[in-house]
Coordinates of C-alpha atoms in Angstrom, one line a residue:
M1 CA -88.7 101.5 -80.8
I2 CA -90.7 98.8 -82.5
T3 CA -91.7 99.9 -85.9
R4 CA -94.3 98.4 -88.1
R5 CA -91.3 97.1 -90.4
N6 CA -89.6 95.5 -87.4
F7 CA -92.8 93.9 -86.2
T8 CA -93.7 92.6 -89.6
A9 CA -90.2 91.1 -90.0
G10 CA -90.4 89.6 -86.5
A11 CA -93.7 88.1 -87.1
A12 CA -92.5 86.6 -90.4
T13 CA -89.6 85.1 -88.6
L14 CA -91.9 83.6 -86.0
L15 CA -94.2 82.2 -88.6
A16 CA -91.2 80.8 -90.5
A17 CA -89.9 79.2 -87.3
G18 CA -93.3 77.7 -86.6
H19 CA -93.5 76.4 -90.1
I20 CA -90.0 74.9 -89.7
S21 CA -90.9 73.3 -86.4
T22 CA -94.0 71.8 -87.8
R23 CA -92.1 70.4 -90.8
A24 CA -89.5 69.1 -88.4
R25 CA -92.1 67.2 -86.3
A26 CA -93.6 65.7 -89.5
A27 CA -90.2 65.0 -91.1
T28 CA -89.5 61.5 -92.5
V29 CA -88.3 58.9 -90.1
S30 CA -86.6 55.7 -90.9
W31 CA -86.8 52.9 -88.3
D32 CA -85.3 49.4 -88.1
M33 CA -87.4 46.8 -86.5
S34 CA -85.7 43.8 -84.9
T35 CA -87.2 40.3 -84.9
V36 CA -85.5 36.9 -84.3
W37 CA -88.0 35.2 -86.6
P38 CA -87.2 34.4 -90.3
D39 CA -88.8 36.0 -93.3
G40 CA -91.3 33.2 -93.8
N41 CA -92.7 33.4 -90.2
F42 CA -96.3 34.7 -89.9
H43 CA -95.1 37.2 -87.2
T44 CA -92.5 38.6 -89.6
Q45 CA -95.0 38.7 -92.5
N46 CA -97.4 40.6 -90.2
A47 CA -94.7 43.0 -89.4
M48 CA -93.7 43.5 -93.1
A49 CA -97.4 44.0 -93.9
F50 CA -97.7 46.6 -91.1
A51 CA -94.6 48.5 -92.2
E52 CA -95.9 48.6 -95.9
E53 CA -99.2 49.9 -94.8
V54 CA -97.7 52.6 -92.5
K55 CA -95.4 53.7 -95.3
K56 CA -98.3 53.8 -97.8
Q57 CA -100.7 55.8 -95.6
S58 CA -97.9 58.2 -94.4
S59 CA -96.7 58.8 -98.0
G60 CA -93.4 57.5 -97.0
S61 CA -92.9 59.8 -94.1
V62 CA -92.7 56.8 -91.7
A63 CA -90.5 54.1 -93.1
I64 CA -90.1 50.9 -91.1
T65 CA -87.5 48.3 -92.2
V66 CA -88.1 44.8 -90.8
K67 CA -84.7 43.1 -89.9
A68 CA -85.7 39.5 -89.6
G69 CA -83.7 36.5 -88.3
G70 CA -81.9 38.4 -85.7
Q71 CA -80.0 40.5 -88.3
L72 CA -79.4 43.3 -85.7
G73 CA -77.8 40.9 -83.3
F74 CA -80.4 40.9 -80.5
K75 CA -81.6 37.7 -79.0
G76 CA -85.3 37.4 -78.1
P77 CA -84.8 37.8 -74.3
E78 CA -82.9 41.1 -75.0
H79 CA -85.5 42.9 -77.0
L80 CA -87.3 44.6 -74.1
R81 CA -84.2 46.1 -72.9
A82 CA -82.9 46.9 -76.5
V83 CA -86.0 49.1 -77.2
R84 CA -85.9 50.6 -73.7
D85 CA -82.4 51.8 -74.1
G86 CA -82.8 53.0 -77.6
L87 CA -80.5 50.5 -79.2
V88 CA -83.2 49.8 -81.7
P89 CA -86.3 51.9 -82.3
L90 CA -88.7 48.9 -82.7
A91 CA -88.8 45.3 -81.8
D92 CA -91.1 42.3 -82.0
V93 CA -90.9 41.3 -78.3
L94 CA -91.8 37.8 -77.2
N95 CA -93.6 38.6 -73.9
I96 CA -92.7 35.3 -71.9
Q97 CA -88.9 35.7 -72.6
Q98 CA -88.9 39.1 -70.7
V99 CA -89.7 37.8 -67.2
G100 CA -86.2 38.4 -66.0
D101 CA -86.9 42.0 -66.3
E102 CA -90.7 42.1 -65.9
P103 CA -92.2 38.9 -64.3
F104 CA -95.7 39.9 -65.2
M105 CA -94.8 39.3 -68.9
G106 CA -95.0 35.6 -68.1
V107 CA -98.8 35.6 -67.2
E108 CA -99.7 33.7 -70.4
S109 CA -97.4 30.8 -69.6
I110 CA -99.4 29.9 -66.5
P111 CA -100.0 26.2 -67.4
F112 CA -103.6 25.7 -69.0
L113 CA -104.7 29.1 -68.1
C114 CA -106.4 29.5 -71.4
G115 CA -107.7 26.6 -73.5
S116 CA -108.2 28.5 -76.9
M117 CA -107.5 31.7 -78.7
D118 CA -111.1 32.8 -77.8
E119 CA -110.2 32.4 -74.0
L120 CA -106.9 34.2 -74.7
K121 CA -108.8 37.2 -76.0
V122 CA -110.8 37.4 -72.7
L123 CA -107.5 37.1 -70.8
H124 CA -106.0 39.9 -72.9
K125 CA -109.0 42.2 -72.0
Y126 CA -107.7 42.1 -68.4
V127 CA -103.8 41.8 -68.9
R128 CA -103.3 44.2 -71.8
P129 CA -103.6 47.3 -69.5
E130 CA -100.8 45.9 -67.4
Y131 CA -98.8 45.0 -70.4
E132 CA -99.1 48.8 -71.4
K133 CA -97.9 49.8 -67.9
V134 CA -94.9 47.4 -68.2
A135 CA -94.1 48.9 -71.7
A136 CA -94.4 52.4 -70.4
R137 CA -92.0 52.0 -67.5
N138 CA -89.6 50.5 -69.9
N139 CA -89.6 53.6 -72.1
Q140 CA -91.7 52.1 -74.9
K141 CA -95.3 51.8 -76.4
I142 CA -97.1 48.7 -77.5
L143 CA -98.3 49.1 -81.1
Y144 CA -99.9 45.6 -81.4
I145 CA -100.0 42.3 -79.8
V146 CA -100.4 38.9 -81.7
P147 CA -100.4 35.5 -80.0
W148 CA -98.6 32.4 -81.0
P149 CA -101.0 29.6 -81.9
T150 CA -101.4 26.3 -80.1
Q151 CA -98.3 24.9 -78.4
Y152 CA -96.9 21.4 -78.8
L153 CA -94.3 19.0 -77.5
H154 CA -92.1 18.0 -80.4
L155 CA -90.1 14.8 -79.4
K156 CA -87.8 12.1 -80.9
T157 CA -89.5 9.4 -79.0
K158 CA -93.1 8.2 -78.8
V159 CA -94.7 8.2 -75.4
A160 CA -98.1 7.1 -74.0
D161 CA -98.1 8.7 -70.6
V162 CA -96.4 11.1 -68.3
E163 CA -94.0 8.4 -67.2
G164 CA -92.7 8.3 -70.8
L165 CA -91.8 11.9 -70.6
K166 CA -89.3 11.5 -67.7
N167 CA -85.7 12.8 -68.2
I168 CA -86.3 13.9 -71.9
K169 CA -84.1 16.9 -72.4
I170 CA -86.4 19.5 -74.0
R171 CA -85.8 23.1 -75.2
V172 CA -88.1 25.7 -73.7
P173 CA -88.3 29.5 -74.3
D174 CA -88.7 30.8 -70.8
K175 CA -88.3 30.2 -67.1
N176 CA -91.9 29.4 -66.4
A177 CA -91.9 26.6 -69.0
V178 CA -88.8 25.3 -67.2
D179 CA -90.8 25.1 -64.0
M180 CA -93.8 23.5 -65.7
L181 CA -92.0 20.7 -67.6
A182 CA -89.7 20.0 -64.7
V183 CA -92.5 19.2 -62.5
V184 CA -93.9 16.6 -65.0
G185 CA -90.5 14.9 -64.9
M186 CA -88.8 16.2 -68.1
A187 CA -85.3 17.9 -68.1
P188 CA -86.0 21.3 -69.6
V189 CA -83.4 23.6 -70.9
M190 CA -84.0 27.3 -71.5
I191 CA -82.6 28.1 -75.0
P192 CA -83.2 31.2 -77.3
W193 CA -84.7 30.4 -80.6
G194 CA -81.4 31.2 -82.5
E195 CA -79.6 28.5 -80.6
T196 CA -82.4 25.8 -80.8
I197 CA -81.5 24.1 -84.1
P198 CA -77.7 23.8 -83.1
A199 CA -79.0 22.1 -79.9
L200 CA -81.1 19.7 -81.8
A201 CA -78.3 19.0 -84.3
S202 CA -75.8 18.3 -81.6
G203 CA -78.2 16.2 -79.5
A204 CA -78.0 18.6 -76.6
V205 CA -81.9 18.4 -76.5
S206 CA -84.2 15.7 -77.9
G207 CA -87.4 17.7 -77.9
V208 CA -88.7 21.2 -78.2
S209 CA -91.7 22.9 -76.5
T210 CA -93.1 25.4 -79.1
S211 CA -95.6 26.0 -81.9
A212 CA -95.9 24.1 -85.2
V213 CA -95.0 27.4 -86.8
S214 CA -91.6 27.4 -85.2
G215 CA -91.4 23.6 -86.0
V216 CA -91.6 24.6 -89.6
D217 CA -89.1 27.4 -89.2
G218 CA -86.6 24.9 -87.7
K219 CA -87.4 22.1 -90.1
F220 CA -88.0 19.8 -87.1
W221 CA -88.7 16.8 -89.4
E222 CA -84.8 16.7 -89.7
F223 CA -84.5 16.0 -86.0
L224 CA -87.7 14.9 -84.4
K225 CA -90.5 12.4 -85.1
Y226 CA -93.7 13.0 -83.0
I227 CA -95.9 15.9 -82.2
Y228 CA -98.0 16.1 -79.1
P229 CA -100.8 18.7 -79.0
T230 CA -100.7 19.5 -75.4
N231 CA -101.7 23.2 -75.8
H232 CA -100.1 23.8 -72.3
V233 CA -99.2 27.5 -72.5
W234 CA -99.6 30.6 -74.6
S235 CA -97.4 33.5 -75.5
S236 CA -97.6 36.6 -77.6
Q237 CA -95.4 38.9 -79.7
M238 CA -95.6 42.5 -79.0
L239 CA -94.5 45.2 -81.3
T240 CA -93.1 48.0 -79.4
V241 CA -91.6 51.4 -80.1
N242 CA -89.1 53.3 -78.1
L243 CA -90.8 56.3 -76.6
D244 CA -88.1 58.8 -77.5
S245 CA -88.2 57.6 -81.2
W246 CA -92.1 57.9 -80.9
K247 CA -91.9 61.4 -79.7
T248 CA -90.0 62.4 -83.0
L249 CA -93.3 61.8 -84.9
G250 CA -95.8 64.4 -85.3
P251 CA -99.3 64.0 -83.8
D252 CA -100.8 63.2 -87.2
Q253 CA -98.1 60.6 -87.8
Q254 CA -98.6 59.0 -84.3
Q255 CA -102.3 58.8 -84.9
L256 CA -101.8 57.2 -88.3
V257 CA -99.4 54.5 -86.9
T258 CA -101.6 53.6 -84.1
G259 CA -104.6 53.6 -86.3
V260 CA -103.0 51.2 -88.7
A261 CA -101.9 48.9 -85.9
A262 CA -105.4 48.8 -84.3
K263 CA -106.9 48.0 -87.7
M264 CA -104.6 45.3 -88.7
E265 CA -104.3 43.5 -85.3
P266 CA -107.5 41.3 -85.7
G267 CA -106.2 40.1 -89.0
F268 CA -102.9 39.2 -87.5
W269 CA -104.7 37.1 -84.9
A270 CA -106.5 35.2 -87.8
N271 CA -103.1 34.8 -89.5
S272 CA -102.0 33.0 -86.3
L273 CA -104.7 30.5 -86.5
K274 CA -104.1 29.8 -90.2
A275 CA -100.4 29.6 -89.6
D276 CA -101.1 26.6 -87.1
V277 CA -103.1 24.7 -89.5
D278 CA -100.7 25.2 -92.5
S279 CA -97.6 24.5 -90.3
L280 CA -99.0 21.3 -88.8
N281 CA -99.7 20.1 -92.3
R282 CA -96.1 20.9 -93.3
L283 CA -94.7 19.1 -90.4
K284 CA -96.8 16.0 -91.3
E285 CA -95.6 16.3 -94.9
G286 CA -92.1 16.4 -93.6
G287 CA -92.7 13.0 -91.9
M288 CA -93.7 13.9 -88.4
E289 CA -96.7 12.1 -86.7
V290 CA -99.2 13.9 -84.6
V291 CA -99.9 11.7 -81.6
P292 CA -103.2 12.3 -79.7
V293 CA -102.7 13.0 -76.1
S294 CA -104.9 10.7 -73.9
E295 CA -107.3 12.1 -71.5
A296 CA -105.5 10.3 -68.7
M297 CA -102.1 11.9 -69.7
I298 CA -103.4 15.4 -70.0
T299 CA -105.4 15.0 -66.7
D300 CA -102.0 14.0 -65.1
I301 CA -100.1 16.9 -66.6
R302 CA -102.8 19.3 -65.5
A303 CA -102.8 17.9 -61.9
K304 CA -99.0 18.2 -61.6
T305 CA -98.8 21.8 -62.9
A306 CA -102.0 23.1 -61.2
P307 CA -100.0 24.6 -58.2
Q308 CA -98.1 26.9 -60.5
L309 CA -101.3 29.2 -60.9
D310 CA -101.2 30.2 -57.2
A311 CA -97.3 30.2 -57.2
F312 CA -97.3 32.6 -60.0
L313 CA -99.9 35.0 -58.4
K314 CA -98.0 35.0 -55.2
R315 CA -94.8 35.7 -57.1
V316 CA -96.2 38.4 -59.2
P317 CA -98.9 40.1 -57.2
A318 CA -99.8 42.5 -60.0
A319 CA -101.2 39.5 -61.9
D320 CA -103.6 38.5 -59.1
K321 CA -106.4 40.9 -59.9
P322 CA -106.5 40.6 -63.7
V323 CA -106.1 36.8 -63.7
R324 CA -108.9 36.3 -61.1
A325 CA -111.1 38.6 -63.1
Y326 CA -110.5 36.5 -66.2
L327 CA -111.1 33.2 -64.2
A328 CA -114.4 34.7 -62.9
E329 CA -115.5 35.6 -66.4
M330 CA -114.7 32.0 -67.5
K331 CA -116.6 30.7 -64.5
R332 CA -113.6 28.8 -63.2

């Protein structure tokens, strides 16, 4: 027989359990975030600012510790899998280095697809939904995406045309860049960032395809002399969180984290532009020379790499619709 006393006690137990459950969902979480970039890199600075703001707005209930410089032992190409498998709750994932697992992630590395960051913003309007799908099927969620700025060829030797690029051993970050620079006659080698400086120091490569920001990170002036502003490809860092870790947050915490990410992302894009200017100046201060790329040289590079657009779309059918929509908006 259920008495009033038994009912009251049972109700109290249920209420207490509900209270405990609510507290559990909103309990403090402490996450490590993996990135291969050093403390001074603007992507790492963005991540630290994001972590600080999340901690502040959550009153410390969501604490993110940025582990820079590959402290957790993961190389850039391993980050998508590391988050997918729960080896780390968050990582700053370089999209173009994940093409072995998800070919669509190489879409920004189609040669000369975008000519500026404004054009890249338009491309992201079409490809970001696909990035979100890629993340979801890899057991993760994208919190924000921030591009690298303009790309350069950093070389030991001075060249005036495409012929001068032939057989130069150059470090590249991804397979699509290998294909691109091979077709112009260079000898590209795919090397993760953490192994790039040793490769330069040993003479294994005599050039690097990357941003001026990474040039400063690697103190390229100690190894290389010339900078060519080819702006041939783009790439972006994506801060992703493991979905199992994400589900440990309460709804209010999730809303707070996504809100902070959305609010801060435009400022992170602006930081990218500023980092390019500042880094290029620092490379010049270190003794490197910026060599203007002639119209004839860039036209030649464009012509040689143009077939890679159709080749990519054929190889990655999911990219066809968003890329063609972007090209239509660009009237190209």
